[in-house]
Amino acid sequence: MISEIEKLLNDQIKYEAKASAQYLSMACWADTRGFNGIADFFYTQSEEERVHMTKLVKFINERSGTAVIPAIDKPRDDFKSLMELFEIFLESEEFVTQKINNIIFECLNHKDYNVHNFMQWYVAEQLEEEAVARTLLDKLKIIGDDKSGHYLFDRDINTFQVATEEPK
């Protein structure tokens, strides 16, 4: 494995771990405020990020590289509102997308087509994650500060469908 690409993949492990911890913290925040649906949503998001991290770890190790499990800082746990929670969610997903795009760019520069091919799953996954984050944030913007709207949003969050494919 090309050492520069291995370093980028190990950096990505750290970003996935940080996102997992951040989403777990967001789930706790929501859970302690009675937003059980939103808490479940973020518990699931946290687990997905952990799975993304593990997939990278296995890929690096299977290619005779050395995956590095990072130490991560305590995630933020002081949110002012549901709106802020979902703004942070979108920002986090956009950040991860930028990092994945950088890995793809470097793979092409180094002609590492195996890693490039592997990373295509992450590209598709990020497209979906950003679409979900934007859709949920848009719904919260429509709801505003309406408490009954927050109740319904919390109740229905895990039923929202987000189209991520181009119309045919």
N, CA, C and O of each residue as an XYZ file, in Angstrom:
672
protein
N       0.854     -1.176      0.000
C       0.000      0.000      0.000
C       0.902      1.241      0.000
O       1.898      1.290      0.721
N       0.554      2.214     -0.792
C       1.304      3.469     -0.851
C       1.149      4.183      0.486
O       0.036      4.368      0.978
N       2.283      4.584      1.070
C       2.259      5.138      2.433
C       1.397      6.393      2.543
O       0.739      6.588      3.565
N       1.382      7.245      1.524
C       0.552      8.456      1.572
C      -0.933      8.101      1.611
O      -1.711      8.723      2.334
N      -1.311      7.108      0.836
C      -2.707      6.669      0.819
C      -3.054      5.997      2.145
O      -4.139      6.210      2.686
N      -2.141      5.191      2.663
C      -2.371      4.540      3.957
C      -2.583      5.589      5.047
O      -3.450      5.422      5.904
N      -1.806      6.659      5.022
C      -1.973      7.729      6.008
C      -3.350      8.383      5.870
O      -4.017      8.645      6.871
N      -3.772      8.642      4.639
C      -5.093      9.241      4.422
C      -6.212      8.311      4.907
O      -7.197      8.766      5.487
N      -6.052      7.017      4.668
C      -7.053      6.066      5.144
C      -7.085      6.000      6.666
O      -8.154      5.893      7.265
N      -5.913      6.064      7.286
C      -5.870      6.096      8.754
C      -6.474      7.390      9.288
O      -7.133      7.382     10.328
N      -6.255      8.499      8.589
C      -6.918      9.749      8.975
C      -8.435      9.587      8.881
O      -9.174     10.090      9.727
N      -8.889      8.885      7.852
C     -10.322      8.680      7.664
C     -10.894      7.826      8.794
O     -12.031      8.031      9.218
N     -10.112      6.882      9.271
C     -10.544      6.088     10.434
C     -10.827      7.031     11.597
O     -11.827      6.884     12.300
N      -9.944      7.993     11.791
C     -10.127      8.953     12.885
C     -11.382      9.801     12.674
O     -12.128     10.042     13.623
N     -11.620     10.255     11.448
C     -12.816     11.076     11.183
C     -14.095     10.275     11.429
O     -15.077     10.802     11.952
N     -14.072      9.003     11.047
C     -15.245      8.156     11.271
C     -15.453      7.913     12.770
O     -16.586      7.915     13.250
N     -14.360      7.706     13.503
C     -14.450      7.505     14.951
C     -14.975      8.761     15.640
O     -15.811      8.677     16.539
N     -14.483      9.924     15.216
C     -14.951     11.184     15.798
C     -16.432     11.402     15.517
O     -17.178     11.838     16.394
N     -16.858     11.098     14.286
C     -18.272     11.250     13.940
C     -19.118     10.295     14.779
O     -20.181     10.678     15.268
N     -18.657      9.059     14.949
C     -19.391      8.091     15.758
C     -19.569      8.595     17.185
O     -20.666      8.528     17.741
N     -18.496      9.096     17.770
C     -18.563      9.611     19.145
C     -19.463     10.844     19.220
O     -20.234     10.999     20.168
N     -19.361     11.725     18.213
C     -20.188     12.933     18.211
C     -21.661     12.589     18.114
O     -22.486     13.183     18.809
N     -22.001     11.630     17.254
C     -23.401     11.253     17.102
C     -23.917     10.546     18.351
O     -25.092     10.678     18.694
N     -23.062      9.806     19.024
C     -23.458      9.176     20.283
C     -23.760     10.251     21.326
O     -24.727     10.138     22.078
N     -22.937     11.285     21.368
C     -23.173     12.402     22.277
C     -24.475     13.124     21.936
O     -25.218     13.530     22.830
N     -24.746     13.279     20.654
C     -25.979     13.926     20.216
C     -27.196     13.076     20.600
O     -28.238     13.607     20.985
N     -27.051     11.760     20.489
C     -28.126     10.852     20.901
C     -28.403     11.010     22.392
O     -29.560     11.059     22.810
N     -27.353     11.088     23.185
C     -27.522     11.263     24.642
C     -28.239     12.570     24.952
O     -29.142     12.609     25.788
N     -27.834     13.638     24.276
C     -28.465     14.942     24.478
C     -29.965     14.842     24.190
O     -30.789     15.300     24.981
N     -30.305     14.244     23.059
C     -31.714     14.124     22.675
C     -32.465     13.216     23.649
O     -33.595     13.513     24.037
N     -31.839     12.119     24.038
C     -32.476     11.153     24.939
C     -32.831     11.787     26.279
O     -33.908     11.535     26.818
N     -31.943     12.598     26.812
C     -32.180     13.200     28.123
C     -33.174     14.356     28.075
O     -33.550     14.899     29.114
N     -33.600     14.730     26.873
C     -34.578     15.802     26.726
C     -35.914     15.285     26.197
O     -36.788     16.066     25.822
N     -36.060     13.962     26.172
C     -37.327     13.369     25.784
C     -37.528     13.173     24.293
O     -38.618     12.793     23.863
N     -36.506     13.421     23.503
C     -36.596     13.226     22.054
C     -36.121     11.814     21.703
O     -35.032     11.624     21.160
N     -36.962     10.833     22.026
C     -36.566      9.439     21.849
C     -36.332      9.052     20.386
O     -35.415      8.283     20.097
N     -37.139      9.567     19.468
C     -36.966      9.270     18.050
C     -35.659      9.830     17.515
O     -34.936      9.156     16.782
N     -35.364     11.068     17.887
C     -34.111     11.699     17.464
C     -32.934     10.972     18.103
O     -31.905     10.773     17.457
N     -33.076     10.576     19.358
C     -32.014      9.815     20.021
C     -31.757      8.516     19.271
O     -30.605      8.178     19.001
N     -32.815      7.783     18.930
C     -32.651      6.535     18.174
C     -31.972      6.793     16.835
O     -31.115      6.019     16.407
N     -32.358      7.880     16.179
C     -31.742      8.242     14.899
C     -30.231      8.407     15.068
O     -29.454      7.864     14.282
N     -29.816      9.157     16.094
C     -28.381      9.400     16.286
C     -27.645      8.190     16.850
O     -26.459      8.013     16.573
N     -28.318      7.356     17.633
C     -27.680      6.093     18.046
C     -27.359      5.256     16.797
O     -26.283      4.669     16.689
N     -28.301      5.216     15.874
C     -28.088      4.472     14.624
C     -26.970      5.101     13.799
O     -26.124      4.393     13.252
N     -26.967      6.428     13.708
C     -25.907      7.116     12.960
C     -24.539      6.833     13.569
O     -23.562      6.619     12.851
N     -24.475      6.834     14.889
C     -23.213      6.547     15.577
C     -22.705      5.161     15.215
O     -21.522      4.979     14.924
N     -23.603      4.187     15.235
C     -23.219      2.817     14.900
C     -22.783      2.703     13.447
O     -21.835      1.979     13.144
N     -23.457      3.406     12.545
C     -23.063      3.385     11.130
C     -21.635      3.914     10.952
O     -20.852      3.352     10.187
N     -21.309      4.979     11.650
C     -19.955      5.547     11.530
C     -18.911      4.567     12.076
O     -17.807      4.463     11.541
N     -19.267      3.856     13.138
C     -18.348      2.850     13.681
C     -18.127      1.732     12.664
O     -17.008      1.245     12.504
N     -19.191      1.332     11.984
C     -19.073      0.315     10.941
C     -18.189      0.822      9.798
O     -17.369      0.074      9.266
N     -18.358      2.085      9.425
C     -17.510      2.675      8.380
C     -16.044      2.624      8.793
O     -15.171      2.305      7.985
N     -15.784      2.940     10.051
C     -14.423      2.904     10.580
C     -13.862      1.484     10.515
O     -12.737      1.277     10.059
N     -14.634      0.526     10.964
C     -14.184     -0.870     10.988
C     -13.906     -1.379      9.578
O     -12.950     -2.124      9.362
N     -14.719     -0.988      8.640
C     -14.514     -1.387      7.245
C     -13.155     -0.878      6.736
O     -12.446     -1.597      6.032
N     -12.802      0.347      7.090
C     -11.497      0.907      6.717
C     -10.358      0.155      7.398
O      -9.348     -0.158      6.768
N     -10.528     -0.133      8.685
C      -9.496     -0.861      9.440
C      -9.205     -2.197      8.764
O      -8.048     -2.538      8.518
N     -10.246     -2.938      8.471
C     -10.075     -4.251      7.845
C      -9.429     -4.132      6.474
O      -8.561     -4.930      6.121
N      -9.848     -3.143      5.705
C      -9.292     -2.953      4.354
C      -7.792     -2.689      4.413
O      -7.020     -3.293      3.669
N      -7.386     -1.793      5.292
C      -5.956     -1.467      5.422
C      -5.176     -2.710      5.823
O      -4.162     -3.038      5.205
N      -5.639     -3.396      6.845
C      -4.921     -4.572      7.348
C      -4.868     -5.699      6.315
O      -3.855     -6.392      6.213
N      -5.936     -5.889      5.556
C      -5.960     -6.940      4.536
C      -5.009     -6.660      3.381
O      -4.629     -7.572      2.646
N      -4.624     -5.390      3.222
C      -3.711     -5.023      2.137
C      -2.282     -4.854      2.652
O      -1.473     -4.163      2.033
N      -1.982     -5.474      3.766
C      -0.645     -5.444      4.376
C      -0.248     -4.061      4.883
O       0.937     -3.755      5.015
N      -1.227     -3.249      5.159
C      -0.959     -1.971      5.795
C      -1.128     -2.126      7.296
O      -1.314     -3.231      7.805
N      -1.060     -1.013      7.988
C      -1.252     -1.020      9.433
C      -2.300      0.018      9.799
O      -2.057      1.224      9.734
N      -3.457     -0.471     10.183
C      -4.515      0.439     10.623
C      -4.168      0.963     12.008
O      -3.664      0.229     12.859
N      -4.443      2.239     12.218
C      -4.158      2.894     13.490
C      -5.489      3.299     14.116
O      -6.268      4.053     13.532
N      -5.726      2.783     15.308
C      -6.940      3.142     16.041
C      -6.624      4.407     16.843
O      -5.760      4.396     17.721
N      -7.331      5.489     16.533
C      -6.962      6.782     17.107
C      -7.550      7.030     18.496
O      -8.581      6.470     18.868
N      -6.873      7.870     19.232
C      -7.475      8.453     20.427
C      -8.316      9.623     19.926
O      -7.903     10.342     19.017
N      -9.465      9.810     20.503
C     -10.292     10.935     20.076
C     -10.639     11.798     21.277
O     -10.707     11.329     22.414
N     -10.855     13.067     20.989
C     -11.241     14.005     22.033
C     -12.699     13.791     22.413
O     -13.486     13.225     21.654
N     -13.033     14.258     23.603
C     -14.424     14.203     24.060
C     -15.281     14.987     23.068
O     -14.950     16.121     22.722
N     -16.376     14.391     22.613
C     -17.236     15.109     21.671
C     -18.033     16.203     22.374
O     -18.221     16.190     23.591
N     -18.480     17.125     21.582
C     -19.310     18.204     22.100
C     -20.619     17.620     22.638
O     -21.171     16.684     22.061
N     -21.108     18.178     23.744
C     -22.360     17.681     24.318
C     -23.294     18.797     24.782
O     -24.269     18.536     25.487
N     -23.003     20.025     24.394
C     -23.796     21.178     24.831
C     -24.469     21.829     23.625
O     -23.896     22.716     22.992
N     -25.662     21.395     23.317
C     -26.374     21.907     22.158
C     -27.508     22.802     22.621
O     -28.144     22.538     23.641
N     -27.754     23.857     21.868
C     -28.776     24.831     22.256
C     -30.172     24.453     21.782
O     -31.173     24.842     22.384
N     -30.225     23.677     20.680
C     -31.525     23.401     20.082
C     -31.433     22.213     19.126
O     -30.348     21.745     18.781
N     -32.598     21.749     18.716
C     -32.637     20.702     17.691
C     -32.025     21.222     16.397
O     -31.320     20.490     15.701
N     -32.290     22.472     16.077
C     -31.734     23.061     14.858
C     -30.211     22.979     14.881
O     -29.597     22.565     13.898
N     -29.607     23.366     15.982
C     -28.154     23.309     16.092
C     -27.646     21.874     15.980
O     -26.614     21.625     15.357
N     -28.361     20.947     16.575
C     -27.990     19.532     16.509
C     -27.890     19.076     15.048
O     -26.923     18.421     14.659
N     -28.884     19.425     14.259
C     -28.918     18.975     12.871
C     -28.016     19.810     11.965
O     -27.587     19.325     10.918
N     -27.721     21.050     12.340
C     -26.711     21.829     11.600
C     -25.339     21.182     11.767
O     -24.573     21.082     10.808
N     -25.034     20.745     12.981
C     -23.763     20.068     13.253
C     -23.711     18.733     12.512
O     -22.659     18.349     12.000
N     -24.821     18.037     12.453
C     -24.898     16.780     11.715
C     -24.531     17.008     10.240
O     -23.709     16.278      9.687
N     -25.136     18.013      9.611
C     -24.840     18.305      8.210
C     -23.382     18.721      8.035
O     -22.714     18.244      7.117
N     -22.883     19.594      8.892
C     -21.481     20.031      8.800
C     -20.528     18.839      8.904
O     -19.543     18.758      8.170
N     -20.824     17.930      9.806
C     -19.986     16.752      9.988
C     -19.969     15.894      8.730
O     -18.910     15.436      8.301
N     -21.130     15.678      8.145
C     -21.209     14.866      6.933
C     -20.509     15.543      5.759
O     -19.853     14.876      4.959
N     -20.642     16.850      5.652
C     -19.946     17.584      4.579
C     -18.432     17.489      4.756
O     -17.702     17.332      3.776
N     -17.960     17.581      5.989
C     -16.529     17.449      6.276
C     -16.020     16.075      5.855
O     -14.986     15.969      5.195
N     -16.742     15.030      6.232
C     -16.333     13.665      5.882
C     -16.317     13.496      4.364
O     -15.414     12.860      3.820
N     -17.302     14.058      3.683
C     -17.334     13.986      2.221
C     -16.093     14.633      1.620
O     -15.494     14.081      0.698
N     -15.703     15.793      2.129
C     -14.487     16.466      1.625
C     -13.268     15.575      1.801
O     -12.436     15.478      0.899
N     -13.154     14.930      2.940
C     -12.005     14.073      3.214
C     -11.994     12.846      2.300
O     -10.937     12.430      1.826
N     -13.157     12.278      2.059
C     -13.250     11.130      1.157
C     -12.889     11.560     -0.262
O     -12.167     10.852     -0.963
N     -13.387     12.710     -0.681
C     -13.039     13.217     -2.008
C     -11.536     13.423     -2.142
O     -10.974     13.193     -3.213
N     -10.888     13.849     -1.082
C      -9.433     14.032     -1.108
C      -8.720     12.691     -1.279
O      -7.735     12.598     -2.011
N      -9.215     11.658     -0.607
C      -8.623     10.326     -0.771
C      -8.758      9.878     -2.225
O      -7.808      9.355     -2.806
N      -9.923     10.079     -2.804
C     -10.157      9.710     -4.204
C      -9.178     10.456     -5.104
O      -8.571      9.860     -5.993
N      -9.027     11.740     -4.878
C      -8.110     12.566     -5.668
C      -6.682     12.008     -5.592
O      -6.011     11.856     -6.613
N      -6.233     11.708     -4.377
C      -4.875     11.188     -4.205
C      -4.718      9.788     -4.801
O      -3.657      9.453     -5.327
N      -5.759      8.980     -4.722
C      -5.707      7.654     -5.351
C      -5.480      7.784     -6.850
O      -4.683      7.049     -7.433
N      -6.182      8.715     -7.463
C      -6.005      8.918     -8.906
C      -4.611      9.461     -9.213
O      -3.983      9.051    -10.189
N      -4.131     10.380     -8.383
C      -2.772     10.922     -8.582
C      -1.707      9.829     -8.488
O      -0.723      9.846     -9.227
N      -1.912      8.881     -7.574
C      -0.931      7.809     -7.362
C      -1.266      6.537     -8.156
O      -0.586      5.516     -8.043
N      -2.321      6.629     -8.953
C      -2.774      5.471     -9.753
C      -3.024      4.241     -8.874
O      -2.701      3.113     -9.246
N      -3.604      4.490     -7.704
C      -3.971      3.405     -6.796
C      -5.451      3.099     -7.018
O      -6.317      3.553     -6.270
N      -5.714      2.329     -8.052
C      -7.086      2.071     -8.468
C      -7.810      1.096     -7.542
O      -9.040      1.096     -7.491
N      -7.081      0.280     -6.823
C      -7.726     -0.625     -5.864
C      -8.390      0.164     -4.736
O      -9.547     -0.079     -4.395
N      -7.649      1.106     -4.163
C      -8.228      1.929     -3.097
C      -9.328      2.814     -3.675
O     -10.376      3.004     -3.058
N      -9.076      3.352     -4.861
C     -10.092      4.174     -5.523
C     -11.406      3.398     -5.647
O     -12.475      3.926     -5.343
N     -11.318      2.154     -6.091
C     -12.505      1.318     -6.240
C     -13.169      1.072     -4.888
O     -14.390      1.179     -4.778
N     -12.400      0.750     -3.874
C     -12.919      0.533     -2.526
C     -13.651      1.776     -2.006
O     -14.699      1.664     -1.370
N     -13.105      2.933     -2.275
C     -13.667      4.181     -1.740
C     -14.966      4.593     -2.423
O     -15.663      5.477     -1.924
N     -15.306      3.983     -3.540
C     -16.547      4.339     -4.224
C     -17.770      4.048     -3.352
O     -18.778      4.748     -3.450
N     -17.690      3.030     -2.508
C     -18.780      2.757     -1.574
C     -18.983      3.950     -0.643
O     -20.116      4.331     -0.351
N     -17.876      4.535     -0.180
C     -17.957      5.688      0.713
C     -18.531      6.913     -0.003
O     -19.271      7.695      0.593
N     -18.192      7.073     -1.265
C     -18.730      8.187     -2.049
C     -20.257      8.081     -2.091
O     -20.958      9.058     -1.825
N     -20.764      6.902     -2.425
C     -22.215      6.695     -2.491
C     -22.857      6.872     -1.116
O     -23.933      7.458     -0.998
N     -22.203      6.371     -0.094
C     -22.715      6.488      1.275
C     -22.813      7.956      1.696
O     -23.795      8.360      2.318
N     -21.811      8.740      1.362
C     -21.822     10.163      1.737
C     -22.899     10.935      0.994
O     -23.494     11.860      1.546
N     -23.152     10.566     -0.244
C     -24.233     11.201     -0.993
C     -25.548     11.026     -0.236
O     -26.325     11.969     -0.086
N     -25.778      9.811      0.232
C     -26.986      9.507      0.990
C     -27.003     10.228      2.332
O     -28.024     10.803      2.710
N     -25.888     10.207      3.057
C     -25.831     10.839      4.383
C     -26.087     12.339      4.299
O     -26.825     12.891      5.114
N     -25.481     12.997      3.320
C     -25.705     14.439      3.172
C     -27.153     14.737      2.792
O     -27.730     15.714      3.270
N     -27.738     13.912      1.944
C     -29.132     14.116      1.551
C     -30.053     13.999      2.762
O     -30.972     14.802      2.925
N     -29.814     13.008      3.607
C     -30.608     12.835      4.823
C     -30.443     14.050      5.733
O     -31.427     14.594      6.233
N     -29.206     14.471      5.943
C     -28.939     15.609      6.828
C     -29.619     16.878      6.312
O     -30.221     17.617      7.091
N     -29.527     17.132      5.016
C     -30.159     18.329      4.439
C     -31.682     18.261      4.553
O     -32.324     19.251      4.904
N     -32.249     17.112      4.260
C     -33.701     16.956      4.327
C     -34.209     17.198      5.743
O     -35.191     17.913      5.942
N     -33.541     16.601      6.724
C     -33.982     16.770      8.112
C     -33.815     18.215      8.574
O     -34.675     18.747      9.276
N     -32.725     18.842      8.187
C     -32.509     20.246      8.551
C     -33.565     21.135      7.880
O     -34.083     22.059      8.507
N     -33.879     20.863      6.628
C     -34.926     21.632      5.945
C     -36.263     21.497      6.659
O     -36.991     22.478      6.805
N     -36.592     20.284      7.105
C     -37.852     20.075      7.821
C     -37.861     20.875      9.126
O     -38.877     21.469      9.488
N     -36.729     20.887      9.828
C     -36.658     21.661     11.075
C     -36.774     23.161     10.811
O     -37.352     23.885     11.622
N     -36.240     23.629      9.706
C     -36.371     25.056      9.362
C     -37.829     25.405      9.120
O     -38.277     26.486      9.502
N     -38.569     24.516      8.498
C     -40.004     24.742      8.280
C     -40.743     24.767      9.620
O     -41.612     25.611      9.839
N     -40.397     23.845     10.506
C     -41.055     23.747     11.814
C     -40.752     24.951     12.690
O     -41.621     25.431     13.417
N     -39.506     25.445     12.620
C     -39.118     26.573     13.462
C     -39.121     26.199     14.932
O     -38.610     25.144     15.307
N     -39.694     27.057     15.767
C     -39.715     26.827     17.210
C     -41.014     26.190     17.698
O     -41.271     26.161     18.901
N     -41.825     25.687     16.792
C     -43.111     25.101     17.135
C     -42.917     23.785     17.893
O     -42.418     22.809     17.333
N     -43.310     23.763     19.160
C     -43.100     22.579     19.998
C     -43.900     21.367     19.502
O     -43.414     20.239     19.576
N     -45.100     21.585     19.005
C     -45.856     20.451     18.479
C     -45.192     19.926     17.209
O     -45.238     18.725     16.941
N     -44.579     20.802     16.432
C     -43.811     20.385     15.265
C     -42.599     19.559     15.671
O     -42.268     18.573     15.013
N     -41.934     19.960     16.758
C     -40.787     19.192     17.275
C     -41.242     17.804     17.724
O     -40.549     16.809     17.511
N     -42.414     17.757     18.348
C     -42.954     16.469     18.789
C     -43.168     15.550     17.585
O     -42.767     14.386     17.608
N     -43.795     16.074     16.546
C     -44.068     15.272     15.351
C     -42.775     14.889     14.629
O     -42.647     13.771     14.129
N     -41.830     15.808     14.576
C     -40.525     15.526     13.960
C     -39.846     14.377     14.699
O     -39.331     13.447     14.079
N     -39.850     14.450     16.012
C     -39.246     13.395     16.837
C     -39.966     12.063     16.620
O     -39.329     11.014     16.517
N     -41.268     12.113     16.553
C     -42.052     10.896     16.365
C     -41.784     10.255     15.005
O     -41.747      9.030     14.892
N     -41.596     11.080     13.974
C     -41.545     10.590     12.596
C     -40.149     10.521     11.988
O     -40.014     10.077     10.848
N     -39.113     10.939     12.695
C     -37.782     11.073     12.089
C     -37.289      9.791     11.413
O     -36.651      9.853     10.362
N     -37.574      8.662     11.991
C     -37.054      7.415     11.431
C     -37.921      6.854     10.312
O     -37.672      5.749      9.831
N     -38.941      7.610      9.892
C     -39.782      7.175      8.776
C     -39.580      8.023      7.529
O     -40.124      7.708      6.470
N     -38.797      9.106      7.643
C     -38.584      9.974      6.481
C     -37.803      9.233      5.412
O     -36.794      8.588      5.698
N     -38.273      9.329      4.190
C     -37.570      8.737      3.047
C     -36.870      9.864      2.297
O     -37.449     10.926      2.069
N     -35.630      9.622      1.922
C     -34.851     10.619      1.207
C     -34.422     10.021     -0.123
O     -33.776      8.974     -0.163
N     -34.783     10.689     -1.204
C     -34.367     10.230     -2.538
C     -32.941     10.681     -2.783
O     -32.633     11.869     -2.686
N     -32.058      9.720     -3.104
C     -30.666     10.062     -3.367
C     -30.256      9.750     -4.794
O     -29.119     10.009     -5.188
N     -31.170      9.198     -5.564
C     -30.851      8.878     -6.957
C     -31.451      9.946     -7.859
O     -32.469     10.561     -7.542
N     -30.789     10.146     -8.993
C     -31.298     11.067     -9.994
C     -32.558     10.477    -10.626
O     -32.619      9.266    -10.840
N     -33.553     11.291    -10.927
C     -34.739     10.765    -11.601
C     -34.357     10.207    -12.972
O     -33.448     10.705    -13.635
N     -35.075      9.167    -13.373
C     -34.766      8.524    -14.668
C     -35.696      9.012    -15.739
O     -35.591      8.586    -16.889
